[in-house]
Tab-separated table of C-alpha atoms in Angstrom:
chain	number	residue	atom	x	y	z
A	1	MET	CA	20.869	-26.916	-14.363
A	2	LYS	CA	18.806	-26.621	-11.448
A	3	CYS	CA	17.113	-23.661	-9.756
A	4	GLY	CA	16.404	-22.521	-6.094
A	5	ARG	CA	13.569	-21.859	-3.926
A	6	SER	CA	11.943	-18.938	-2.075
A	7	ILE	CA	13.014	-17.895	1.379
A	8	LEU	CA	11.048	-15.843	4.006
A	9	CYS	CA	13.089	-13.079	5.123
A	10	SER	CA	12.498	-11.742	8.618
A	11	ILE	CA	12.914	-8.125	7.642
A	12	ALA	CA	10.798	-5.689	9.770
A	13	TRP	CA	9.303	-2.766	7.711
A	14	PRO	CA	8.180	0.201	9.676
A	15	THR	CA	4.647	-1.138	9.107
A	16	GLY	CA	5.593	-4.373	10.730
A	17	ARG	CA	5.283	-6.380	7.293
A	18	THR	CA	7.790	-8.999	6.188
A	19	LEU	CA	9.788	-9.156	3.042
A	20	LYS	CA	9.862	-12.355	1.030
A	21	CYS	CA	12.504	-13.110	-1.625
A	22	LEU	CA	12.265	-15.574	-4.546
A	23	THR	CA	15.872	-16.756	-5.117
A	24	VAL	CA	16.721	-18.507	-8.322
A	25	VAL	CA	20.206	-20.069	-8.209
A	26	ASP	CA	21.973	-22.062	-11.031
A	27	ASP	CA	23.790	-25.165	-9.368
A	28	CYS	CA	26.120	-25.554	-12.176
A	29	THR	CA	27.555	-21.981	-12.512
A	30	HIS	CA	26.623	-20.834	-8.922
A	31	GLN	CA	25.156	-17.718	-10.397
A	32	ALA	CA	22.365	-15.880	-8.533
A	33	VAL	CA	20.071	-15.849	-11.550
A	34	ALA	CA	17.407	-13.672	-9.767
A	35	ILE	CA	16.521	-12.473	-6.418
A	36	GLN	CA	13.056	-11.146	-6.522
A	37	PRO	CA	11.943	-9.447	-3.267
A	38	ASP	CA	8.208	-8.684	-2.764
A	39	ARG	CA	5.576	-8.689	0.031
A	40	ALA	CA	3.916	-12.010	-1.255
A	41	ILE	CA	4.946	-14.697	-3.593
A	42	SER	CA	2.522	-17.134	-5.238
A	43	GLY	CA	2.884	-19.839	-7.739
A	44	SER	CA	1.668	-17.489	-10.662
A	45	TYR	CA	4.120	-14.999	-9.554
A	46	VAL	CA	6.891	-17.527	-9.823
A	47	ALA	CA	5.780	-18.659	-13.151
A	48	ARG	CA	5.744	-15.075	-14.408
A	49	ILE	CA	9.294	-14.626	-13.173
A	50	LEU	CA	10.424	-17.756	-14.846
A	51	ASP	CA	8.565	-16.801	-18.063
A	52	ARG	CA	10.794	-13.677	-18.223
A	53	PHE	CA	13.798	-16.128	-18.137
A	54	LYS	CA	12.707	-17.755	-21.373
A	55	HIS	CA	13.604	-14.456	-23.190
A	56	GLU	CA	16.892	-13.835	-21.241
A	57	ARG	CA	18.352	-17.368	-21.040
A	58	ARG	CA	17.447	-20.930	-21.464
A	59	LEU	CA	15.081	-22.439	-19.053
A	60	PRO	CA	16.548	-25.287	-16.916
A	61	LYS	CA	15.509	-28.886	-17.515
A	62	VAL	CA	14.823	-29.352	-13.770
A	63	ILE	CA	13.796	-26.978	-10.975
A	64	ARG	CA	14.562	-28.244	-7.608
A	65	SER	CA	12.779	-26.566	-4.693
A	66	ASP	CA	11.312	-27.135	-1.292
A	67	ASN	CA	7.551	-28.097	-0.959
A	68	GLY	CA	6.326	-24.396	-0.395
A	69	LYS	CA	2.875	-23.718	-1.867
A	70	GLU	CA	4.244	-21.373	-4.499
A	71	PHE	CA	5.917	-24.341	-5.987
A	72	CYS	CA	3.528	-27.217	-5.520
A	73	GLY	CA	0.304	-25.389	-6.775
A	74	LYS	CA	-1.530	-25.688	-10.020
A	75	ALA	CA	0.165	-22.610	-11.363
A	76	MET	CA	3.633	-23.909	-11.256
A	77	LEU	CA	2.664	-27.470	-12.212
A	78	THR	CA	0.804	-25.941	-15.242
A	79	TRP	CA	3.786	-23.648	-16.076
A	80	ALA	CA	6.458	-26.542	-15.689
A	81	HIS	CA	4.286	-28.827	-18.011
A	82	GLU	CA	3.746	-26.207	-20.719
A	83	ASN	CA	7.462	-25.421	-20.649
A	84	GLY	CA	8.974	-28.908	-20.484
A	85	VAL	CA	10.613	-28.268	-17.104
A	86	ALA	CA	10.565	-31.142	-14.480
A	87	LEU	CA	9.854	-30.086	-10.956
A	88	ARG	CA	11.882	-31.833	-8.263
A	89	PHE	CA	10.924	-31.335	-4.588
A	90	ILE	CA	13.234	-32.007	-1.731
A	91	GLU	CA	11.974	-34.164	1.140
A	92	PRO	CA	10.254	-32.175	3.952
A	93	GLY	CA	12.845	-31.350	6.585
A	94	LYS	CA	15.797	-32.172	4.313
A	95	PRO	CA	17.323	-28.785	3.296
A	96	ASN	CA	20.539	-30.623	2.572
A	97	GLN	CA	19.053	-32.043	-0.542
A	98	ASN	CA	19.108	-28.405	-1.884
A	99	ALA	CA	22.435	-27.540	-0.034
A	100	TYR	CA	23.782	-24.853	-2.416
A	101	VAL	CA	20.697	-22.860	-2.545
A	102	GLU	CA	20.285	-23.159	1.149
A	103	SER	CA	23.958	-21.952	1.672
A	104	PHE	CA	23.252	-19.190	-0.821
A	105	ASN	CA	20.190	-18.154	0.982
A	106	GLY	CA	22.037	-18.065	4.319
A	107	ARG	CA	24.715	-15.704	2.900
A	108	LEU	CA	22.066	-13.541	1.369
A	109	ARG	CA	20.342	-13.232	4.828
A	110	ASP	CA	23.610	-12.731	6.723
A	111	GLU	CA	25.517	-10.335	4.377
A	112	CYS	CA	22.416	-8.387	2.879
A	113	LEU	CA	19.075	-8.829	4.543
A	114	ASN	CA	20.255	-8.632	8.104
A	115	GLU	CA	22.745	-5.848	7.341
A	116	LEU	CA	20.716	-3.307	5.364
A	117	TRP	CA	17.759	-1.281	6.343
A	118	PHE	CA	15.103	-0.962	3.507
A	119	THR	CA	12.841	1.982	3.540
A	120	SER	CA	10.517	0.739	0.730
A	121	LEU	CA	10.053	-2.171	-1.489
A	122	ALA	CA	11.708	-0.248	-4.344
A	123	HIS	CA	14.759	0.467	-2.052
A	124	ALA	CA	14.908	-3.274	-1.016
A	125	ARG	CA	14.893	-4.209	-4.888
A	126	ASP	CA	17.738	-1.819	-5.553
A	127	LEU	CA	19.903	-2.864	-2.667
A	128	ILE	CA	19.414	-6.496	-3.287
A	129	GLU	CA	20.098	-6.351	-6.847
A	130	ALA	CA	23.340	-4.534	-6.094
A	131	TRP	CA	24.340	-7.486	-3.741
A	132	ARG	CA	23.320	-10.064	-6.411
A	133	THR	CA	25.449	-8.303	-8.948
A	134	ASP	CA	28.365	-8.086	-6.609
A	135	TYR	CA	27.987	-11.710	-5.699
A	136	ASN	CA	27.957	-12.880	-9.501
A	137	GLU	CA	30.585	-10.761	-10.766
A	138	HIS	CA	33.163	-9.968	-8.099
A	139	ARG	CA	33.328	-12.952	-5.786
A	140	PRO	CA	35.693	-15.893	-6.479
A	141	LYS	CA	34.305	-19.394	-5.819
A	142	LYS	CA	36.676	-22.054	-4.915
A	143	ASP	CA	34.314	-24.745	-6.537
A	144	LEU	CA	34.676	-22.751	-9.741
A	145	GLY	CA	38.467	-22.620	-9.950
A	146	GLY	CA	38.584	-19.195	-8.244
A	147	LEU	CA	36.539	-17.588	-10.784
A	148	PRO	CA	33.312	-15.313	-10.011
A	149	PRO	CA	30.161	-17.029	-11.127
A	150	ALA	CA	29.505	-14.666	-14.031
A	151	ILE	CA	32.977	-15.277	-15.483
A	152	TYR	CA	32.757	-19.116	-15.054
A	153	ALA	CA	29.212	-18.950	-16.731
A	154	ALA	CA	30.639	-16.938	-19.634
A	155	ARG	CA	33.591	-19.428	-20.121
A	156	LEU	CA	31.332	-22.474	-19.732
A	157	ALA	CA	28.971	-21.164	-22.428
A	158	ALA	CA	31.840	-20.299	-24.737
A	159	ARG	CA	33.300	-23.706	-24.323
A	160	THR	CA	29.946	-25.484	-25.086
A	161	ALA	CA	29.333	-23.249	-28.075
A	162	SER	CA	32.872	-24.327	-29.443
A	163	GLU	CA	32.106	-27.990	-28.909
A	164	THR	CA	28.770	-27.786	-30.717
A	165	SER	CA	30.164	-26.040	-33.758
């Protein structure tokens, strides 16, 4: 399993500030594991979000991302080492090396971020989470045999569990 990267969203707040979103996408199941909107995203922020996953789901063996400072800094390198997760960075200027996440981020931007007006950070979080839930639970994916990502992930987990028993 591999995970995604952060994107800078050009969302204009009434104050003129921008909104950043950390997107974590599972390449295998195509699930949007998390979309974490905030005003700033640092390496320690990403590490805290990934630590939360340790309690909710297994950590991936590899995280593939761009070369953003939030992924290349000391906080992420330390976190990855302590958790046995390999960090793989795409080559600069080669977004096709992380094609599914880039496609997902484009869809997020087109269908959610550019279409909705956020009045506050809390409002943005609520609307973006609703979009993520709809994406995972109700949108069939041709690559997943016509299943939504959440159903595909559940079937894959059940199949894996029965094979290991």
